[in-house]
Structures are given as C-alpha cells and as structure tokens.
Tab-separated table of C-alpha atoms in Angstrom:
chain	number	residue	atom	x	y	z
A	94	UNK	CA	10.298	5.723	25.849
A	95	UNK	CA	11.291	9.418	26.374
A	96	UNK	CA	12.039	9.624	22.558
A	97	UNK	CA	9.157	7.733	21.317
A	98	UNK	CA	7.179	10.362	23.213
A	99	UNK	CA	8.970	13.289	21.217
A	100	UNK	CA	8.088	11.206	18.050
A	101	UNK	CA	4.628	11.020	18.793
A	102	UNK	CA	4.553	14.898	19.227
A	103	UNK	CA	6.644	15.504	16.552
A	104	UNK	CA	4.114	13.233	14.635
A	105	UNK	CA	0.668	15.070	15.924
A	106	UNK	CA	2.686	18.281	15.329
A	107	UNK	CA	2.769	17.656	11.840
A	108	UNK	CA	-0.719	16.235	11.611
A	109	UNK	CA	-1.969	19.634	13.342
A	110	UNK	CA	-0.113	21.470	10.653
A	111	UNK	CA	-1.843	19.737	7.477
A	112	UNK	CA	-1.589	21.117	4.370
A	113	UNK	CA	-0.586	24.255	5.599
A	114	UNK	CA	2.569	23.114	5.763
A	115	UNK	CA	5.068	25.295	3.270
A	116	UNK	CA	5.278	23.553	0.288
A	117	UNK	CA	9.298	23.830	-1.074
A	118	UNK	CA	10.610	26.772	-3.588
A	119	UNK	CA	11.010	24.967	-6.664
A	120	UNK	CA	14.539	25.490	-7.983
A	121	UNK	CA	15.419	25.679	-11.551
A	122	UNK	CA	13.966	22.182	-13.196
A	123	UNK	CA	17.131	20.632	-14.443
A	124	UNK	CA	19.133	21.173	-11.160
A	125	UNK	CA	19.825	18.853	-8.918
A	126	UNK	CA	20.565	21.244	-6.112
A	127	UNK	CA	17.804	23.976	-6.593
A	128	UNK	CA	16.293	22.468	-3.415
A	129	UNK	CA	18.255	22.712	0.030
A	130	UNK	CA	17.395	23.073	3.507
A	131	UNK	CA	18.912	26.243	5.484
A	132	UNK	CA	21.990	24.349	6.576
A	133	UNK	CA	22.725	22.842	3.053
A	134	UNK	CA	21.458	19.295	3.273
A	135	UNK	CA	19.526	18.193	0.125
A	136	UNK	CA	15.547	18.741	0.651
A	137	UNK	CA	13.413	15.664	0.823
A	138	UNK	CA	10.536	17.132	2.898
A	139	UNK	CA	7.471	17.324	1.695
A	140	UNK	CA	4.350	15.346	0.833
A	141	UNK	CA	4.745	12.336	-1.983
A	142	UNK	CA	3.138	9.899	-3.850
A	143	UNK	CA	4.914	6.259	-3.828
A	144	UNK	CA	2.914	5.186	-6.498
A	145	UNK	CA	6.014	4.907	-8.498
A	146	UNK	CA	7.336	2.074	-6.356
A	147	UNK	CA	3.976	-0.007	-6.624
A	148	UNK	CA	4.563	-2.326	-8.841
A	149	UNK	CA	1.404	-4.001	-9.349
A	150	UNK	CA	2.270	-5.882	-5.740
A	151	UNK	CA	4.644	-7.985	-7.150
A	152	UNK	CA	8.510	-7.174	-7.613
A	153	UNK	CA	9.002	-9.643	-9.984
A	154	UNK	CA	8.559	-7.278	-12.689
A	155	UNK	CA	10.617	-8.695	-15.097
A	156	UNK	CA	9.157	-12.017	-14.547
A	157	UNK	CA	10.222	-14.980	-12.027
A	158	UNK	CA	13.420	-16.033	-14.252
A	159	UNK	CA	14.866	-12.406	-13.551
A	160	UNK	CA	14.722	-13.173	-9.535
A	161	UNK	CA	18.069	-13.455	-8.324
A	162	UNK	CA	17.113	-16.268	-6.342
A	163	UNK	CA	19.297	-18.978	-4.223
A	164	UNK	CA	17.843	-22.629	-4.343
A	165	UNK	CA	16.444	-21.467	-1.064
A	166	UNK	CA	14.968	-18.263	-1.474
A	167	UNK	CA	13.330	-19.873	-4.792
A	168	UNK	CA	12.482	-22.735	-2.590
A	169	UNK	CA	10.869	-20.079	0.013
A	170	UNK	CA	9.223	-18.338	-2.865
A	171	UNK	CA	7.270	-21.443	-4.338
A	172	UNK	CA	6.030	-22.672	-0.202
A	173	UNK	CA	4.384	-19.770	0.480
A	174	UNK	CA	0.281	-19.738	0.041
A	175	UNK	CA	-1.412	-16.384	-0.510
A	176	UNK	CA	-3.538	-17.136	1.968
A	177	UNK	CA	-1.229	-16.835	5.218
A	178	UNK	CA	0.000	-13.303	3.566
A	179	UNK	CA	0.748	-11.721	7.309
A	180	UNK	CA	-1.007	-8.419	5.637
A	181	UNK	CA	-3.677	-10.174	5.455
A	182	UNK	CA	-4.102	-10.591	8.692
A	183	UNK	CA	-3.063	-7.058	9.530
A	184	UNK	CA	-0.052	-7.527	10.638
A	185	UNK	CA	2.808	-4.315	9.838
A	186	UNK	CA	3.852	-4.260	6.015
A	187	UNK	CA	7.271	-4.334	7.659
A	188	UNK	CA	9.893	-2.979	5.712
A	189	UNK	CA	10.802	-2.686	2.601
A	190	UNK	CA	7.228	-3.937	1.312
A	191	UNK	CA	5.779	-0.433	3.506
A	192	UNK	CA	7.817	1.211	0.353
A	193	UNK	CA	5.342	-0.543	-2.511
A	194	UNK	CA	1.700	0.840	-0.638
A	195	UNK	CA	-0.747	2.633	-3.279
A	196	UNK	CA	-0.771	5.463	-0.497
A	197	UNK	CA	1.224	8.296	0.341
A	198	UNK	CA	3.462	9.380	2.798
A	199	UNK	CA	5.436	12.317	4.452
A	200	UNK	CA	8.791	13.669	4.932
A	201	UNK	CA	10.102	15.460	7.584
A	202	UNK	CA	13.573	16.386	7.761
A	203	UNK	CA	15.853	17.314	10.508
A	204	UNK	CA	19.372	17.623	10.707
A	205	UNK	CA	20.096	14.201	12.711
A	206	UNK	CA	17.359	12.315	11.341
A	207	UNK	CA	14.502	11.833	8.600
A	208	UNK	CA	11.209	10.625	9.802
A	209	UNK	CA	8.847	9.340	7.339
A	210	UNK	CA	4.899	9.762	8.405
A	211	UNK	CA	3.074	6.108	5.923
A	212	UNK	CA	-0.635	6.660	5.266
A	213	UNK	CA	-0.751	2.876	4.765
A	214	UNK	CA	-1.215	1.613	8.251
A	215	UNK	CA	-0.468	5.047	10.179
A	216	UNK	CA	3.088	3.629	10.349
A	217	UNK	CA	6.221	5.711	10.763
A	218	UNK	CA	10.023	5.322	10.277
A	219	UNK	CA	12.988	7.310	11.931
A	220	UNK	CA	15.993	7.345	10.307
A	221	UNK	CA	18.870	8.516	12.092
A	222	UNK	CA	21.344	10.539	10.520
A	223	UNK	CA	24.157	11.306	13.584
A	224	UNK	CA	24.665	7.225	14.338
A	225	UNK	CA	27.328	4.988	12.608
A	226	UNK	CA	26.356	1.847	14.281
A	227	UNK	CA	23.130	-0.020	14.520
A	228	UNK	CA	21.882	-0.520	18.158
A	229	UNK	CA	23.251	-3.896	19.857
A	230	UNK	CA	21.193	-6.418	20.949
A	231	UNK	CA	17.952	-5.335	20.195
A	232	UNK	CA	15.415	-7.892	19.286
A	233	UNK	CA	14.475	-8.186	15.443
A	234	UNK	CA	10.911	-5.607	14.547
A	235	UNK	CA	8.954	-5.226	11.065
A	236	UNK	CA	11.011	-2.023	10.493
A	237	UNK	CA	14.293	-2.775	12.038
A	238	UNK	CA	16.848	-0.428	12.876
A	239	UNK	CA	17.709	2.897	10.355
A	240	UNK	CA	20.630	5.102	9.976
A	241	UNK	CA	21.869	7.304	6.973
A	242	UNK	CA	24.305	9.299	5.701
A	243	UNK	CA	24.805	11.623	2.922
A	244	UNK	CA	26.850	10.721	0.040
A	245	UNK	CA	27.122	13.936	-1.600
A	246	UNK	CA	23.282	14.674	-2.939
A	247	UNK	CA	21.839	11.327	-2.116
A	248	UNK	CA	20.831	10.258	1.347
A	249	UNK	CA	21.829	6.580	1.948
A	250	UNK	CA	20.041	4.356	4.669
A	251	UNK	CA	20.799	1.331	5.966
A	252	UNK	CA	18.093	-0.690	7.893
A	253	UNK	CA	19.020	-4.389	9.266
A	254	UNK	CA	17.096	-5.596	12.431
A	255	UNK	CA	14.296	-6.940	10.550
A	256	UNK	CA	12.622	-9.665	11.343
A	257	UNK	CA	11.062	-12.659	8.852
A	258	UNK	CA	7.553	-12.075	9.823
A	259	UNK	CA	6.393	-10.610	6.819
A	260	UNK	CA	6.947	-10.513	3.078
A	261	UNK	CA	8.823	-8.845	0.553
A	262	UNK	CA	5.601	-8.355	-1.494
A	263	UNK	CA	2.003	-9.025	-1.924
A	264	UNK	CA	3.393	-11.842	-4.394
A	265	UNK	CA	4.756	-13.721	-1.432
A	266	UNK	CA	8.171	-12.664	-2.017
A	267	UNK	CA	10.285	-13.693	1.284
A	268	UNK	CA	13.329	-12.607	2.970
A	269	UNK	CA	15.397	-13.842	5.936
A	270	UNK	CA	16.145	-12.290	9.271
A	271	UNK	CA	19.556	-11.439	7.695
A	272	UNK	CA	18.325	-9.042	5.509
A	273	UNK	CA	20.112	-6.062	4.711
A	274	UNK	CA	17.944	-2.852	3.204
A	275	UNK	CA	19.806	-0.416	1.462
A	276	UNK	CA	17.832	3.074	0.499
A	277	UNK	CA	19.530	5.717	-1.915
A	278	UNK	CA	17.172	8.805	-1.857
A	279	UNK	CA	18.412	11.473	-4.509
A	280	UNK	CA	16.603	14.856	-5.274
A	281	UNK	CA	16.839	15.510	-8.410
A	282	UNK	CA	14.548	18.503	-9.381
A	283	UNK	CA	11.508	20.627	-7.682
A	284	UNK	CA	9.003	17.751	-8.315
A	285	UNK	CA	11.350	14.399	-8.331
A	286	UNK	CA	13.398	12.241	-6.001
A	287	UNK	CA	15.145	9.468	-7.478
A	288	UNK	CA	14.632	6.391	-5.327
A	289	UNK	CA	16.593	3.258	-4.980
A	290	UNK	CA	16.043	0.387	-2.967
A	291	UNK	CA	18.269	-2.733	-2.046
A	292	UNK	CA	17.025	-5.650	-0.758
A	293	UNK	CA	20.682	-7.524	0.648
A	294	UNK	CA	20.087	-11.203	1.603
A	295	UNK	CA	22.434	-13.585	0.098
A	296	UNK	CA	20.548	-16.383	1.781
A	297	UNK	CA	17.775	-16.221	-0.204
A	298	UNK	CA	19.160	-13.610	-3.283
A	299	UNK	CA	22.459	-14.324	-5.197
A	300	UNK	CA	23.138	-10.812	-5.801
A	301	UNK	CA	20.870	-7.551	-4.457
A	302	UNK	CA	17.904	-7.513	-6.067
A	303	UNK	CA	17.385	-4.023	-6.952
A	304	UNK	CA	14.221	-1.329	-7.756
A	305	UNK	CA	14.292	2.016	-8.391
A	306	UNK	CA	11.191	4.543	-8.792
A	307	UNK	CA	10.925	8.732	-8.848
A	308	UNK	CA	9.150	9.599	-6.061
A	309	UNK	CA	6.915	12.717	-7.621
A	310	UNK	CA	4.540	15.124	-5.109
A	311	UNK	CA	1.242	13.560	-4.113
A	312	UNK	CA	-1.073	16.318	-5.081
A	313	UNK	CA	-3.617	17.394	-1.589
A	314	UNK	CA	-7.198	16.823	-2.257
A	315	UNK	CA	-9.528	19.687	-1.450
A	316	UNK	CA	-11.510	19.473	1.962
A	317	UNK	CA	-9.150	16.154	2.804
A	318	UNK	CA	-6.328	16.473	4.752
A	319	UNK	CA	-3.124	15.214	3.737
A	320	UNK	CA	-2.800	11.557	5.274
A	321	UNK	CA	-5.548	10.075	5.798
A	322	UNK	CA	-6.602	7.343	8.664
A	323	UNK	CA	-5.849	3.942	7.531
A	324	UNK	CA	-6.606	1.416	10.590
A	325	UNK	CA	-6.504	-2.103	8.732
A	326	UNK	CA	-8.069	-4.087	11.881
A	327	UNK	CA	-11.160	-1.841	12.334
A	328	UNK	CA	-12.966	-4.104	10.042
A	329	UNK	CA	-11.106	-6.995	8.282
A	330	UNK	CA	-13.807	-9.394	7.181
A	331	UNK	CA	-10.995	-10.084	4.444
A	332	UNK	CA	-9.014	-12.637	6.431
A	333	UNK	CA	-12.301	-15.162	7.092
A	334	UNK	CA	-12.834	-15.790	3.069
A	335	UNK	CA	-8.558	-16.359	1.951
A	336	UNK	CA	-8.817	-19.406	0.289
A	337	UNK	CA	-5.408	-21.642	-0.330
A	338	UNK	CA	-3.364	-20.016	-3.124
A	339	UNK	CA	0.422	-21.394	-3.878
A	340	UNK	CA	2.246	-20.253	-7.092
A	341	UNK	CA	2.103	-22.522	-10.301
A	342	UNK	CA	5.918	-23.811	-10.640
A	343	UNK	CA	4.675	-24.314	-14.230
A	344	UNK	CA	4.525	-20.378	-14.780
A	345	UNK	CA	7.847	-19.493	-13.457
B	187	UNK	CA	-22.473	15.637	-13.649
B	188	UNK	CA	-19.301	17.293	-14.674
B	189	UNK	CA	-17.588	16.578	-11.343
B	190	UNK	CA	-18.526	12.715	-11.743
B	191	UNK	CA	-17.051	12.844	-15.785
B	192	UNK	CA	-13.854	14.459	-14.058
B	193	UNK	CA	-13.972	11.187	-10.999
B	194	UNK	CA	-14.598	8.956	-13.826
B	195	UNK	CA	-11.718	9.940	-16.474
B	196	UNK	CA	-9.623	9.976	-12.640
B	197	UNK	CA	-10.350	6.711	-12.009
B	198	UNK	CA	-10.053	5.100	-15.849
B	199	UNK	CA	-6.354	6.069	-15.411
B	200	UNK	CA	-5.592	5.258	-12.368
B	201	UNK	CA	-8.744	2.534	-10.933
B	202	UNK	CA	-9.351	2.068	-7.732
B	203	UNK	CA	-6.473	-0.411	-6.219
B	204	UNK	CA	-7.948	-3.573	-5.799
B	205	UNK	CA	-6.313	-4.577	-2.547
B	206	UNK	CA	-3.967	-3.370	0.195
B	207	UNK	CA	-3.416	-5.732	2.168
B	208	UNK	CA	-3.547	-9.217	0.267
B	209	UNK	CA	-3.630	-11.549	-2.929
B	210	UNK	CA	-6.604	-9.872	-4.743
B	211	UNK	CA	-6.728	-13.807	-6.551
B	212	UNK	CA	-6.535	-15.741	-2.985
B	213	UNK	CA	-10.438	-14.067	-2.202
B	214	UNK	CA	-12.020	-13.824	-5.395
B	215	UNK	CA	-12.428	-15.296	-8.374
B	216	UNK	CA	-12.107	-13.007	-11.783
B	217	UNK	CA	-13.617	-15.986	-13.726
B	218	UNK	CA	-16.789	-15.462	-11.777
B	219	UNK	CA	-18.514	-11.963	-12.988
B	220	UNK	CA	-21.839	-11.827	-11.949
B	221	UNK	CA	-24.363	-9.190	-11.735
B	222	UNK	CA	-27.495	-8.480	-9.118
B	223	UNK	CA	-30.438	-5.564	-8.348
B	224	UNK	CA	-31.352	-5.010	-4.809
B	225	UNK	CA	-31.335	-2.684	-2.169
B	226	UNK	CA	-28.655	-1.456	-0.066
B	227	UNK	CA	-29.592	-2.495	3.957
B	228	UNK	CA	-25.770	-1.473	5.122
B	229	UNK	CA	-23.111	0.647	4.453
B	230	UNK	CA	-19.521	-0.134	6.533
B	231	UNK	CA	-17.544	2.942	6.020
B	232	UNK	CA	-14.406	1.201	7.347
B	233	UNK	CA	-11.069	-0.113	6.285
B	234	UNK	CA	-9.518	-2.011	5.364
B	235	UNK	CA	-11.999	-2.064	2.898
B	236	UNK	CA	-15.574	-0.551	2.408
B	237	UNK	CA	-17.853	-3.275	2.243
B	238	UNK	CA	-22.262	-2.878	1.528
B	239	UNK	CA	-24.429	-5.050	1.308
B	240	UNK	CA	-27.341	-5.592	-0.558
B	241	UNK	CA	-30.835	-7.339	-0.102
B	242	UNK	CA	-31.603	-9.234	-2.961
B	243	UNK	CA	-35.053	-11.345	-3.979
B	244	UNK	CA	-35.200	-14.445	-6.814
B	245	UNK	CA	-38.245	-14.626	-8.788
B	246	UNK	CA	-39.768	-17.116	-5.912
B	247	UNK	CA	-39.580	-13.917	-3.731
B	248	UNK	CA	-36.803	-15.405	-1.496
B	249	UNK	CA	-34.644	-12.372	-0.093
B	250	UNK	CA	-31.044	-13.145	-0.166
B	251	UNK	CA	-28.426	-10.754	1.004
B	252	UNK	CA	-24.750	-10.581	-0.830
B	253	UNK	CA	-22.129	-8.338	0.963
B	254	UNK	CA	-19.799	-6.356	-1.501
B	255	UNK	CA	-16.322	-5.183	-1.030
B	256	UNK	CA	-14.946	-2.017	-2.520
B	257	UNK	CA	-11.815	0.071	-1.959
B	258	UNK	CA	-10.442	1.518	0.976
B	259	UNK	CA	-11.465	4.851	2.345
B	260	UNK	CA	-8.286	6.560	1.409
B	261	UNK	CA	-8.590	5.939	-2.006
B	262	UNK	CA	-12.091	6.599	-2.384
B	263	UNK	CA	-12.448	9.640	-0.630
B	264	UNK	CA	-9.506	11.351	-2.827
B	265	UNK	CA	-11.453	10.167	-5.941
B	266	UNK	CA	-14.509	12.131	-4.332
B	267	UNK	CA	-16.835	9.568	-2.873
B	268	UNK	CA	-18.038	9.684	0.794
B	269	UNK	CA	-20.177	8.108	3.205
B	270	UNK	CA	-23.080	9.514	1.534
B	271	UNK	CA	-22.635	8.113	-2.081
B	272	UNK	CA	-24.626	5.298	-1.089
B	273	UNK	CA	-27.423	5.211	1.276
B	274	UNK	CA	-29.393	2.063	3.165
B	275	UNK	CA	-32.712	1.658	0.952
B	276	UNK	CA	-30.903	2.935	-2.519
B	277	UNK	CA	-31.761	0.336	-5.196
B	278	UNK	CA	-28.454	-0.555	-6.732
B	279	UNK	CA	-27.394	-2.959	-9.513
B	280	UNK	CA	-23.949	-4.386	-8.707
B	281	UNK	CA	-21.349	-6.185	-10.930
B	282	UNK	CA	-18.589	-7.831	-9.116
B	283	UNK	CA	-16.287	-11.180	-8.981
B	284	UNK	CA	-17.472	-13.549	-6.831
B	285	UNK	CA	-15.704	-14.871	-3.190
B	286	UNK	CA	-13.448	-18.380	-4.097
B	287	UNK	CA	-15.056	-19.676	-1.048
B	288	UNK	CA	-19.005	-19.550	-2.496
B	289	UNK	CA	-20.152	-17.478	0.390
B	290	UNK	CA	-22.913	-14.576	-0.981
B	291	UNK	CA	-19.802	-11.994	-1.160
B	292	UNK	CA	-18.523	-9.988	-4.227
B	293	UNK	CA	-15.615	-7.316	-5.230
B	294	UNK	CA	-17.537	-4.855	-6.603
B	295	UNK	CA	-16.489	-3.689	-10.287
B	296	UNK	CA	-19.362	-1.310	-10.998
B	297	UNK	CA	-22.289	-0.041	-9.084
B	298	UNK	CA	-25.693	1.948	-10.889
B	299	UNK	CA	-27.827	3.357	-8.724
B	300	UNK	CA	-31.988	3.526	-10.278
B	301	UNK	CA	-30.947	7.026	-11.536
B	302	UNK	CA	-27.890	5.431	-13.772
B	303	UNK	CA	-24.960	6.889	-11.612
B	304	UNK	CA	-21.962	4.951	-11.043
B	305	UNK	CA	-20.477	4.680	-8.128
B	306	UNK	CA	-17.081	2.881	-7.038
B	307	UNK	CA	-16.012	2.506	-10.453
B	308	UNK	CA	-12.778	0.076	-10.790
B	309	UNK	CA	-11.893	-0.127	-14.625
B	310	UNK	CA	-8.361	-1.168	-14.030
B	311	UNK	CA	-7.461	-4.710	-13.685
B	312	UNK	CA	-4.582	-5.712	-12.243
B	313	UNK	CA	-2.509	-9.095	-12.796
B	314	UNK	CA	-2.897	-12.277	-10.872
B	315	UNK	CA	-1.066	-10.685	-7.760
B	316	UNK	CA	-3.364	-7.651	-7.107
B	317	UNK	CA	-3.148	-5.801	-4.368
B	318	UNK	CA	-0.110	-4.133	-2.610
C-alpha cells in the first residue's frame, strides 16, 4: 500500500509537471549512446508516440498462416466472438495488448525502476530494475509482475503474472495464464527507441511470436497537456449494440 | 480556414482511429453508408467515444432521432476539435455506417454543418479488425 501511495505521487508529480518537463539533449543522430542519464544508464524518459506498435488492432500482420499457433491456441483463436472482447466492456487492456493503443504514453526513469504513465485507460506500469525474482504467490492481474535489467544498451523486462482475462489484440488474439512477456527497449538515437516485444506461451504459440516497432517522440499539442484523460466507463453505450462476430475459418 | 486545411491534411494521413476499445466490424456495418440532415439536440463530450445525436424528420414530418458515434476525446482534441465544434440546434448533414443491430445509431464518417464545414472527418479506413 505504502508504495502504491509513492506511485500515485510520483504519478500526480509528473502530471503537475506537464510539458514543462525537460525534454532530452539530443546526441549526435547516428549514436546509440548520445542519450544517458547522469549515472550512465541509457535514456528512455520522455514523452512517445506508440503508434508504431498499432498495428491496425490485429497482430496478425503477416496474415493468420504466419501465427505460430499450437492446435490450441489456433483452436482459442477461431472460439472467440468479437463481441465478448473484455475491452469492450472496459475491462484493463492488460498487458501486452496496453503496448498496441493509438495513444501515447510516458517514461519516467529511475535508477531501480521504469514507470510507464498509458494515456489509454490512465493505466500505469512499474518495472523494477533492482529485483531478480518475480514476487511469490501473488494472484494473477492484467499487468502481472515486471522486472528488468540492462543488457548493455537495451533494457530487458520480463513480465509473467498475467492473467487470461483479456486478449492479445483487438483481433481476438488469446493467451494463457502461462504467458511469458519479454520487452527489449533499445535507444537508438535522439528521436528513436527500438522496441521489441515477446509474447512466450508455448501453450498456445509454437515458438515466440515476435513484433518490433521504433518508438519515435509524440509531439505536445498546444494548449493540451501531455496525457490526456481517457476514462473508458464514463460513457460506454458501445457494449449494448456488439453484435455476434466469430472469425471466418474460410479466410485463414 | 487555414487552420481547418492544416486539421484536414492531419487527419487524411493519419484519420481518426475508429475504435479503442473493440471490433470496429462487431458494431457496425461498412456495407451500410447512409446519409441524413437534421439538427443536433445533444452533444456527449465523453469517452470512450463522443457520441451526438441528431433530430431528424421524413417527408410525413415524423421526427426521428439517430445517435452518432465519433472518436474519442483524446484524439479529437489533438486534431483541434472541442466541445464547441458542434452545438445543440446546429443543422448538420451526417454520413456514417450504420449499427449491425438496426437500432437508429451510426459511426460517423463525415459531418457538414449548413455553412459547409466538416467536422470529425475520418478518411482512413481500417481493415475488418478496426480498432485497437
């Protein structure tokens, strides 16, 4: 509780701030280190537009036959009905599909963890940098349980504790509870941060299935602040008129 | 004028994401375009989605009103629309894709007001799957 309070203050703190926050030095364009915090550790701060990630809602972007599915997760895949889409319904994006919203999102950087502020949702994720081990026994959330490391220039995360209320995608995309996120964030120059994400979940995906994006600055918008309120159950008429929608096997 | 050329060119590159939070497909029906005149009674500046509605009479005189959904706040407000784009008693002529479930509801693609401005604009479509 006490550190969810120091979040939440950490959080308005930055709110408070807006777009007075410093914005980086750009470093020389073609280096991947022009950009470092005080104490060394590549610089991811700063205010960015995941548009690159989007991916039109679906991750299938190289069609359904490129889906390193398991009979199951294919299985899992064809069952679902657009309809019961948990977003739909408001319920949390849950992680990774939070990484695929059309809005942006903040990064704030300390030296034992990274705490991402989401737009989409007003949702936020600590990652914790100074823990090996993910916490025991905790029950299974929509963002699970984060810790990373650097390897070198790229900050690797590892989130498992996820639960299999919600979707990969707005495709209907599904995962298990055994999933396994893997997150490789890599600055590589004053207005780009390579980004990688794993989804791990042999149940459902022979091999990880893989995306990668550049995460580029999200440019502020004059007499706007930064991130914006997004509440999606102050008025989701939405949900009453879903009608039943299940994928055509015939245009796998 | 200039500003709305500028929101225009903005939004013919990047359109107005159809939907956050669902299956664009699993709500409306992009076989359906249809088009109506009538006059804004309500404005719902709200997410997830801004939704107006508009009073609109046959050639019997019946009144009918249709609700219409836009984009979310977010998105609209960086592309420079606000609250007061669109006013209760503006006559409007809407073109959207009509609700699956034949209720008097519409996704908005384009919206003139009497003086010929266009508000809302979405000149992106997206595939099957919209939405993210």
């Amino acid at each position: 509780m006490k550190s969810l309070i120091g979040l939440v203050l950490i959080a308005a703190g930055v709110f408070a701030q807006g777009a007075k926050a410093p914005a980086p030095k750009p470093g020389p364009a073609k280096s991947p280190n022009a950009l470092r915090l005080p104490d060394g550790q590549p610089n991811l701060t700063g205010y960015w537009s995941l548009s690159a990630l989007r991916y039109g809602g679906n991750l299938a972007t190289e069609g359904e036959a490129k889906v390193p599915y398991t009979e199951a997760g294919r299985k899992a895949f064809l069952e679902h009905d657009a309809k019961n889409d948990p977003t739909g319904f408001c319920q949390p994006p849950g992680w990774p599909r939070m990484a695929h919203s059309p809005f942006p999102m903040k990064i704030v950087q300390e030296k034992n963890a990274v705490i991402i502020l989401y737009e989409y949702m007003r949702i936020w994720r600590q990652i914790d940098l100074n823990r090996k081990e993910h916490y025991p026994d905790v029950e299974d959330t929509f963002f699970g349980d984060s810790i990373g490391h650097w390897e070198g220039e790229t900050l690797v995360i590892e989130t498992t504790g996820l639960n299999d209320r919600h979707w990969l995608d707005t495709a209907g995309h599904q995962h298990t509870a055994n999933m396994k996120v893997i997150e490789r964030m890599t600055r590589t120059g004053p207005e780009t941060v390579d980004y990688e994400i794993q989804v791990h979940d042999p149940e459902y995906y022979a091999t990880p299935w893989i995306h990668k994006g550049t995460l580029k600055p999200q440019k502020s918008t004059p007499g706007l602040p930064e991130l914006l309120e997004y509440f999606c159950t102050d008025n989701n008429i939405d949900i009453q008129h879903l009608t039943s929608l299940k994928p055509d096997p015939e245009k796998k | 004028m200039k500003k709305l050329v500028t929101i225009l060119a903005l939004f013919a590159f990047v359109g107005i994401p159809l939907l956050a939070h669902h299956s664009f497909a699993a709500q409306y029906d992009r076989n359906q375009k249809f088009s109506v005149k009538g006059t804004v009674t309500k404005v719902d500046w709200r997410n997830p989605h801004v939704y107006f509605y508009v009073d609109v009479k046959d050639d019997s005189g019946n009144v009918t009103n249709w609700a219409f959904e836009t984009g979310n706040l977010s998105t609209l407000m960086r592309g420079g629309w606000r609250k007061s784009t669109l006013k209760v008693g503006e006559e409007v002529t809407v073109e959207a894709f009509r609700a699956r479930d034949g209720t008097n509801l519409g996704n908005s693609r384009t919206v003139t007001k009497a003086d010929g401005t266009r508000i809302f604009e979405v000149v992106q479509s997206n595939n099957q799957y919209a939405g993210q």
